[in-house]
CSV table of C-alpha atoms in Angstrom, one decimal:
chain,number,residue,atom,x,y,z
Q,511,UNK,CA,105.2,85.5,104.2
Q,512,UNK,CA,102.1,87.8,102.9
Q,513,UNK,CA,103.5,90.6,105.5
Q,514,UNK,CA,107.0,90.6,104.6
Q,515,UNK,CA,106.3,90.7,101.1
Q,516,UNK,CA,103.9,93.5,101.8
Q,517,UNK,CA,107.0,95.7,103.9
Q,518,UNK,CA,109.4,94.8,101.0
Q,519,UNK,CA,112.8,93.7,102.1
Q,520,UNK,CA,114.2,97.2,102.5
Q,521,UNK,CA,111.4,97.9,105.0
Q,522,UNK,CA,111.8,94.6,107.1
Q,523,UNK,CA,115.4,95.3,107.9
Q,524,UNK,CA,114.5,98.5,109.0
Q,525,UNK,CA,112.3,96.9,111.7
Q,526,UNK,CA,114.8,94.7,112.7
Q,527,UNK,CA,117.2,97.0,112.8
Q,528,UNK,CA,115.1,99.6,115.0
Q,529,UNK,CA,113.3,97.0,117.4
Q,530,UNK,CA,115.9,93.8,117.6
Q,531,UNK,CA,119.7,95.1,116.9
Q,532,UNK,CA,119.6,98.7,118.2
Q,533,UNK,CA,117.6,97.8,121.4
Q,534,UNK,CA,120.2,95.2,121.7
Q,535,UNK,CA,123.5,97.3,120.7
Q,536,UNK,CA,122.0,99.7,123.8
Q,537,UNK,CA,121.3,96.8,126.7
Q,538,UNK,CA,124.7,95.9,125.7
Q,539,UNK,CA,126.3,99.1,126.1
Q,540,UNK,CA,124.7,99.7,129.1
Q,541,UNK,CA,126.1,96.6,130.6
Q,542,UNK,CA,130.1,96.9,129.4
Q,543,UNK,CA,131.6,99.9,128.6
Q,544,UNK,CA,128.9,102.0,130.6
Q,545,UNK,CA,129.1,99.6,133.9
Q,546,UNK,CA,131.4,100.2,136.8
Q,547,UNK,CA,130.9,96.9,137.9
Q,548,UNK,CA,131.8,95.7,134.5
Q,549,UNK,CA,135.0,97.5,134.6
Q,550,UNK,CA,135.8,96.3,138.0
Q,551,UNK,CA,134.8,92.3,136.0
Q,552,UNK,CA,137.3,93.5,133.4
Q,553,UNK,CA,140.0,93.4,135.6
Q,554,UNK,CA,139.6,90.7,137.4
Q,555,UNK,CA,139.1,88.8,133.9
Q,556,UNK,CA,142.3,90.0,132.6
Q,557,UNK,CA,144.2,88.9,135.8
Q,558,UNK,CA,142.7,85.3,135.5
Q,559,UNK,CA,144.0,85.1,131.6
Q,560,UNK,CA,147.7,86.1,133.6
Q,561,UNK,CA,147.3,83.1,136.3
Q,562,UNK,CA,146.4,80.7,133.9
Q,563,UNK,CA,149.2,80.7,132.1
Q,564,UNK,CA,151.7,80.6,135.0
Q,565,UNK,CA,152.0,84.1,136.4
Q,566,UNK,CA,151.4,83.7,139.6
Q,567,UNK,CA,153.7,84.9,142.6
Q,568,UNK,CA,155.4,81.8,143.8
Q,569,UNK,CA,155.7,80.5,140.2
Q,570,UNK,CA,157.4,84.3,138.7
Q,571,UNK,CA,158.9,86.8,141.6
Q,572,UNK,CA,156.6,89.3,143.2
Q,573,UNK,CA,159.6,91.4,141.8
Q,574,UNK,CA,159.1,90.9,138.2
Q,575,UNK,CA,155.5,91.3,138.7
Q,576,UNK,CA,156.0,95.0,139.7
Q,577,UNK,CA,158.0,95.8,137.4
Q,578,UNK,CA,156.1,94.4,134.6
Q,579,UNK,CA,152.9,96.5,135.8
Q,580,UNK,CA,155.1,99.4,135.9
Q,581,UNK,CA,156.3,99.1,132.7
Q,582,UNK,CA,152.8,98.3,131.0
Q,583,UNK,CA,151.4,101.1,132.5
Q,584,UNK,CA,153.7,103.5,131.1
Q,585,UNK,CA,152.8,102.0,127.4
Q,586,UNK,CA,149.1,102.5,127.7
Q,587,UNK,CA,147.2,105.1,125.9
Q,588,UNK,CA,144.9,105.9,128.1
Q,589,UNK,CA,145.1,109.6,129.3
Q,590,UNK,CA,148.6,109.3,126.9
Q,591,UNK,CA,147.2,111.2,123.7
Q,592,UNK,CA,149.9,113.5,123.8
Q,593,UNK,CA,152.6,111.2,124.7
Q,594,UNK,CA,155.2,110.2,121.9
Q,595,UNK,CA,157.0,107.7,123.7
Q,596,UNK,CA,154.0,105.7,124.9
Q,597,UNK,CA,152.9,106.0,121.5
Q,598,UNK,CA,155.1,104.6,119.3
Q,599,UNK,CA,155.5,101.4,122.4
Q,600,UNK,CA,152.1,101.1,121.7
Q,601,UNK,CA,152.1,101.2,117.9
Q,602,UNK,CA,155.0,98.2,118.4
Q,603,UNK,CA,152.3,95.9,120.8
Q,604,UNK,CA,149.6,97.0,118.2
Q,605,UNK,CA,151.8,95.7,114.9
Q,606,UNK,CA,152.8,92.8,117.1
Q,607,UNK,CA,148.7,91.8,117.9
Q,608,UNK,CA,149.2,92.3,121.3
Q,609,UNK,CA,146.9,94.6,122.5
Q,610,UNK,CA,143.4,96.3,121.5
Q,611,UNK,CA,141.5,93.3,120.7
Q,612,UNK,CA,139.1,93.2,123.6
Q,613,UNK,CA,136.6,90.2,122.4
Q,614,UNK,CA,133.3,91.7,124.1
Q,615,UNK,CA,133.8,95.4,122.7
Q,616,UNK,CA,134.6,93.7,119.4
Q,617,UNK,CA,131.3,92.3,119.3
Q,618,UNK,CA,130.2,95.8,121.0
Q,619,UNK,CA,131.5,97.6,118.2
Q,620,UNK,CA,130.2,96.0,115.4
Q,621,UNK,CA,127.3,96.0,116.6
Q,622,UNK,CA,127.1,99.6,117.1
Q,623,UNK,CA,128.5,100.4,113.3
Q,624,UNK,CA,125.7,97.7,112.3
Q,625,UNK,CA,122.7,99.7,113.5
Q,626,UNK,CA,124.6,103.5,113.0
Q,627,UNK,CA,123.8,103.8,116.3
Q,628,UNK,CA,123.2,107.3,117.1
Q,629,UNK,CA,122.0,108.4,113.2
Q,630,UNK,CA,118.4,108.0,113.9
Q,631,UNK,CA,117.9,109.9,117.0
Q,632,UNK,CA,119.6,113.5,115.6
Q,633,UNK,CA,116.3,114.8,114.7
Q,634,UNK,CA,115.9,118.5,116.9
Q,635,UNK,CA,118.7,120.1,117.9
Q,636,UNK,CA,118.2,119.3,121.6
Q,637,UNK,CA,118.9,115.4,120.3
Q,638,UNK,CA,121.9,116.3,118.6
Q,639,UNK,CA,123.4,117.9,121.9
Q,640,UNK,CA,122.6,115.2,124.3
Q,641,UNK,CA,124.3,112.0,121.8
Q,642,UNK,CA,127.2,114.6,121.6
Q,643,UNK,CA,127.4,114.4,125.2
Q,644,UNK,CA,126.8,110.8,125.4
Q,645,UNK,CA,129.3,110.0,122.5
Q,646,UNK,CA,132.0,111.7,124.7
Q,647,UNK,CA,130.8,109.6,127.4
Q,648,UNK,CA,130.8,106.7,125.9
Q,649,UNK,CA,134.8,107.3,123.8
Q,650,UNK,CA,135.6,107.8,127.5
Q,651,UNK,CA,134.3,104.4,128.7
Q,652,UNK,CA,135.3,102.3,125.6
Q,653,UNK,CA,139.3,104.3,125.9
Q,654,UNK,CA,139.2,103.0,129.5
Q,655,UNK,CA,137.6,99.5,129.1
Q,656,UNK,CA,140.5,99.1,126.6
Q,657,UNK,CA,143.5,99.9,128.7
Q,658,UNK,CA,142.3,97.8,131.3
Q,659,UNK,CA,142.5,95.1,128.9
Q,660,UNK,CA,145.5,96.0,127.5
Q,661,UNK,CA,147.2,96.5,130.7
Q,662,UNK,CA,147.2,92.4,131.4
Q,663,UNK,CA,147.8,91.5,128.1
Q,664,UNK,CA,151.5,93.9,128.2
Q,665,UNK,CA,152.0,92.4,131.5
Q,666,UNK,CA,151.6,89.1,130.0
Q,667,UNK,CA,153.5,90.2,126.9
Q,668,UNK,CA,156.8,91.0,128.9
Q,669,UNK,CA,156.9,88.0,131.3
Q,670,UNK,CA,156.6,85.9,128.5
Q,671,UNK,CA,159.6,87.7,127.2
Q,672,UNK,CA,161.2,87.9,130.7
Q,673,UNK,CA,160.9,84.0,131.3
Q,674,UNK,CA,162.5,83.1,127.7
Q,675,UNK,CA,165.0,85.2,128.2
Q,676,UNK,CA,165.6,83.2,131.5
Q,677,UNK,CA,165.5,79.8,130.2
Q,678,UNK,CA,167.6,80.3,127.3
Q,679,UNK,CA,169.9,81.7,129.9
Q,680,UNK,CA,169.8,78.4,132.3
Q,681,UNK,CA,169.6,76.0,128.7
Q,682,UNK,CA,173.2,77.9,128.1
Q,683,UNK,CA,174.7,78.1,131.1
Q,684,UNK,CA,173.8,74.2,131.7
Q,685,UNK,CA,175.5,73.4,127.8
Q,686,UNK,CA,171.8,72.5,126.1
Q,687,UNK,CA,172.5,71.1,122.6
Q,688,UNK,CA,169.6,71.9,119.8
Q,689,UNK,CA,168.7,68.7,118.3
Q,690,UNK,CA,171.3,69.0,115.6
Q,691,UNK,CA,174.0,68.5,118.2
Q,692,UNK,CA,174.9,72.4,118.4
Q,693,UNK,CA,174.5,74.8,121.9
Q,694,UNK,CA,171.8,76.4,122.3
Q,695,UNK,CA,172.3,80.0,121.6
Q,696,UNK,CA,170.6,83.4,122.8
Q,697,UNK,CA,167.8,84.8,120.3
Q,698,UNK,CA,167.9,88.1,119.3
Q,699,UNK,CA,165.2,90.6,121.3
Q,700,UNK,CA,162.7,90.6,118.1
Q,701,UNK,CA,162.5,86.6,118.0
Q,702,UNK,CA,161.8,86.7,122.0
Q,703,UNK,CA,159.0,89.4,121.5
Q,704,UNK,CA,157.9,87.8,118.3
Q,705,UNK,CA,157.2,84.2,120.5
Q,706,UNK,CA,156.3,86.2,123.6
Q,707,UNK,CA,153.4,87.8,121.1
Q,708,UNK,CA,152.6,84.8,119.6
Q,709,UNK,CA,152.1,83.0,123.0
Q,710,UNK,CA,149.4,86.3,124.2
Q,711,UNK,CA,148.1,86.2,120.8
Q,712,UNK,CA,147.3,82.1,121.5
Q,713,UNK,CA,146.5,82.3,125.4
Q,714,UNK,CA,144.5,85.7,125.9
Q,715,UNK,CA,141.1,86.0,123.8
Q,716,UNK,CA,141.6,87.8,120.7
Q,717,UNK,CA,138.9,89.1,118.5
Q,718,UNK,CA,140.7,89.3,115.5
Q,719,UNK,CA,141.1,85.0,115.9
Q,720,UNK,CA,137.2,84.7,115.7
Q,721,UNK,CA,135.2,82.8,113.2
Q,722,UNK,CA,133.0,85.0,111.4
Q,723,UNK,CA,129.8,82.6,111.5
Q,724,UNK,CA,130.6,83.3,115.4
Q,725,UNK,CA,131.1,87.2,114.7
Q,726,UNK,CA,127.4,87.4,113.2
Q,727,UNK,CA,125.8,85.8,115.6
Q,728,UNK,CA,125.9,89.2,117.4
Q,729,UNK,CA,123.3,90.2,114.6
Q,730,UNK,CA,120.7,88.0,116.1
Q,731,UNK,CA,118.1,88.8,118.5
Q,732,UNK,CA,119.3,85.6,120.9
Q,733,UNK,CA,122.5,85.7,122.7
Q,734,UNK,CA,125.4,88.3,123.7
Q,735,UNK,CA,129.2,88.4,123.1
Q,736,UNK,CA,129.5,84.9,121.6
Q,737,UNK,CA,132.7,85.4,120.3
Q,738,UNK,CA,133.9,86.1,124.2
Q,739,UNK,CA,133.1,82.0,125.1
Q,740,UNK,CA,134.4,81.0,121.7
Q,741,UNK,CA,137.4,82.2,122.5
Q,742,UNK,CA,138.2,81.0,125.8
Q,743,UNK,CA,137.4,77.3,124.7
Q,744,UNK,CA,140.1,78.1,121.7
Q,745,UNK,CA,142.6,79.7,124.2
Q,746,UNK,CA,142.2,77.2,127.1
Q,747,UNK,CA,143.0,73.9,124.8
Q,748,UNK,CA,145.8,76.7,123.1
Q,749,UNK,CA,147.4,77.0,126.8
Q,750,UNK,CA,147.2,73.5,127.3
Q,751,UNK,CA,148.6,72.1,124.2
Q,752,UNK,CA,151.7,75.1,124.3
Q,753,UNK,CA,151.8,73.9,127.9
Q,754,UNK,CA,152.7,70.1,126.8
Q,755,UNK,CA,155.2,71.4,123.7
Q,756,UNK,CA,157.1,73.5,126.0
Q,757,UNK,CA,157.6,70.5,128.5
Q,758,UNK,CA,158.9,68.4,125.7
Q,759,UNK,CA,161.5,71.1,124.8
Q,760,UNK,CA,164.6,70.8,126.8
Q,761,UNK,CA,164.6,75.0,126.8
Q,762,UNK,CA,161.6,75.6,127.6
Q,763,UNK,CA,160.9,72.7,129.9
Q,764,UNK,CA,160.2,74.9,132.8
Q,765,UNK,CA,158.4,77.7,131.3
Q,766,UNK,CA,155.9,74.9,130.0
Q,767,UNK,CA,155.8,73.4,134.0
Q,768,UNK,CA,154.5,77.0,135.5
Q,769,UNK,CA,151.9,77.0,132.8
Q,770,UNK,CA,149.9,73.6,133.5
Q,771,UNK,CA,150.5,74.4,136.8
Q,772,UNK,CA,148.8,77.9,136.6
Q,773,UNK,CA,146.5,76.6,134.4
Q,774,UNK,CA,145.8,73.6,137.2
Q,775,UNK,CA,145.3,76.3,139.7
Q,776,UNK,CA,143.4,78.7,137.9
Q,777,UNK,CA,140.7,76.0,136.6
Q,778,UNK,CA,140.5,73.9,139.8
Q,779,UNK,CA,141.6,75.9,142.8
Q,780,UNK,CA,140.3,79.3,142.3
Q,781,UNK,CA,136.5,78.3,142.3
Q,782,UNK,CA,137.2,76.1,145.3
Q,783,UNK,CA,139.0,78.3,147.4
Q,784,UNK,CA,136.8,81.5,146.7
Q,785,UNK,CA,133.9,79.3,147.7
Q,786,UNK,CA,135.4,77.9,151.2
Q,787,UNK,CA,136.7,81.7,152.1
Q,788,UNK,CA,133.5,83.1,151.7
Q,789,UNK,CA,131.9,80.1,153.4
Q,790,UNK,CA,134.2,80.7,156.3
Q,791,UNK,CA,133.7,84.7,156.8
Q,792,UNK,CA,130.0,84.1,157.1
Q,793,UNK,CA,130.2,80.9,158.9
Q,794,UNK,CA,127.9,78.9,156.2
Q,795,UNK,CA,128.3,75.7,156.8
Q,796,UNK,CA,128.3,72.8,153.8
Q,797,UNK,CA,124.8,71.9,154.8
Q,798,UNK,CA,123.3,75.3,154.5
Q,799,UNK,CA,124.8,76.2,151.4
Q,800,UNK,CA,123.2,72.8,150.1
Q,801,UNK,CA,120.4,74.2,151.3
Q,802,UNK,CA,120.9,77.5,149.2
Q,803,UNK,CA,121.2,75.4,146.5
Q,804,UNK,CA,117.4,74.4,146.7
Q,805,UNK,CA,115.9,77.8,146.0
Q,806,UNK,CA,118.7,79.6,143.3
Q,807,UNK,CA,117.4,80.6,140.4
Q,808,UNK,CA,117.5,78.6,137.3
Q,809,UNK,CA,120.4,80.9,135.9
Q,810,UNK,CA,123.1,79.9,138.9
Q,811,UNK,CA,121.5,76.6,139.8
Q,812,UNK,CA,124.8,75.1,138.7
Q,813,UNK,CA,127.4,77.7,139.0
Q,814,UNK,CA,129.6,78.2,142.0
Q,815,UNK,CA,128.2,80.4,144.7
Q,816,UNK,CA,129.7,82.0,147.9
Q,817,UNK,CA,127.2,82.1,150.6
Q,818,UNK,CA,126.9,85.3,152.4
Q,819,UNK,CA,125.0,86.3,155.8
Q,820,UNK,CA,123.9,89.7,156.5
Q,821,UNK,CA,121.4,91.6,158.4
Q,822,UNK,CA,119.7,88.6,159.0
Q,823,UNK,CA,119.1,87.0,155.8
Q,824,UNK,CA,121.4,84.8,153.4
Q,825,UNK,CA,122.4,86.1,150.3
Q,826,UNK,CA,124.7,84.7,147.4
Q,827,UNK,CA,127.5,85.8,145.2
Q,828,UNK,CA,127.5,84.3,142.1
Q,829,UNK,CA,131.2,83.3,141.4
Q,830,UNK,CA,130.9,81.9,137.8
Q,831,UNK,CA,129.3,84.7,136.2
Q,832,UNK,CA,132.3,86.9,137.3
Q,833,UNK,CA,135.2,83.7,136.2
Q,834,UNK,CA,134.7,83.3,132.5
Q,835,UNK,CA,136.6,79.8,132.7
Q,836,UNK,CA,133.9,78.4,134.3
Q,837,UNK,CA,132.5,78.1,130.6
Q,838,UNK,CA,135.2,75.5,129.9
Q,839,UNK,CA,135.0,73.7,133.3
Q,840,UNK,CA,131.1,73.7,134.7
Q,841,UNK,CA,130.3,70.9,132.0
């Protein structure tokens, strides 16, 4: 107590800001926007959030897959500055919460306005240059780290669309009545989007849907990203519970099947399957992968591994640090 009232309060958060958040707001940098690998986790993540809610081939057309990557890709920004077109589709998904609300670079971001990161370290001219360079850098990364988010969530955006549009089609063609005794009747486009956002804005991690005691926690010296597992235990129990209303609704009965199914799958078989591929390729039998088990670090003691052999010696992948539902289903 003696100390700090000795540095003053002005002083103190100066410290912490220099040796505990900006340290921090660096490692963290490092490891997202500035990390290939990362990039290459991004995807795969964003996929994941697609499966689990029922778009997976066999439960939509291969077809309709194509298409809707074709289509999302012509709506990002990415390398688009200039482009009108993909502009003002990308204002629409913006006003409709759709897309740039990546949970991690949210954290990542205010973090990085919370220590002015960059401000202190501008004193010769040679400084100044390099975090010019860097900041170029790093727009670059963040621009691209974005659009590969945003990518999955417009994919997920139109087959939402695409399979409401289907079942209001089957509900009318089959004479569905609406519980007042009436037929059931096509919506216009901006009610499908509206439900198809809302469903992405529900299912698909969203920073903007994030307490704000969880936001500040990125302001502490322990733990990263919390708002990223936060969020996947609101939207797993969202997908879930949308998953049971849709089943109850004689419209959207089947859209609501594909989703606990993909959810099912995603959750259960994913994990499963990766492990007994990799087990396969590199012939590690149950027993040595017990075995493996023994000597893992404390960090992936529990997780689900794929055992690998090479040049002689066994090695591991760490599957649940790359699939982010594991938070919800390793308990």
């Amino acid at each position: 107590k003696s100390i700090l009232d000795r540095l003053g309060t002005g002083s103190f958060a100066t410290m912490y800001q220099n040796f505990i958040l900006y340290p921090k707001a660096t490692s963290q940098l490092a490891k997202t926007v500035l990390s290939p690998i990362t990039h290459m986790r991004n995807l795969f993540s964003a996929s994941a959030f697609a499966a689990a809610n029922g778009l997976l081939p066999g439960i939509i057309s291969p077809d309709e897959i194509i298409k809707n990557m074709k289509s999302a890709y012509g709506k990002l920004q990415f390398g688009r500055a200039d482009d009108p077109v993909a502009n003002a589709e990308y204002r629409k998904l913006l006003r409709l919460g759709v897309v740039n609300s990546n949970v991690s670079l949210g954290d990542l971001s205010r973090l990085l306005e919370d220590v002015k990161f960059g401000e202190n370290i501008t004193a010769t001219s040679g400084a100044k240059g390099l975090m010019r360079q860097f900041s170029k850098l790093k727009r670059a990364a963040t621009d691209l780290y974005t659009a590969e988010d945003d990518i999955f969530r417009i994919i997920n955006f139109l087959a939402e669309g695409h399979k409401l549009k289907e079942a209001f089609k089957s509900a009318i063609s089959a004479g569905v009545k609406n519980a007042d005794g009436t037929f059931v009747k096509m919506p216009k486009d901006l009610d499908i989007m509206k439900e198809a956002a809302a469903i992405v804005r529900e299912t698909v991690p969203n920073y903007a849907y994030v307490s704000d005691f969880v936001k500040g926690i990125r302001r502490s010296p322990l733990g990263s990203f919390a708002s990223f597992p936060s969020e996947i235990f609101r939207t797993g129990g969202n997908t879930t519970m949308r998953a049971l209303k849709e089943i109850k609704d004689p419209v959207r009965e089947t859209i609501g099947m594909k989703r606990l199914a993909g959810q099912a799958l995603t959750y259960a078989f994913f994990p499963i399957a990766a492990m007994k591929a990799g087990s396969a390729l590199y012939g590690i039998t149950r027993e040595k992968l017990t075995a493996m088990r023994e000597v893992l670090p404390v960090w992936s003691e529990d997780n689900t591994i794929i055992g690998v052999y090479e040049d002689g010696k066994y090695k591991y992948i760490d599957f649940s640090h790359g699939f982010f539902y594991d938070t919800m289903i390793q308990p």
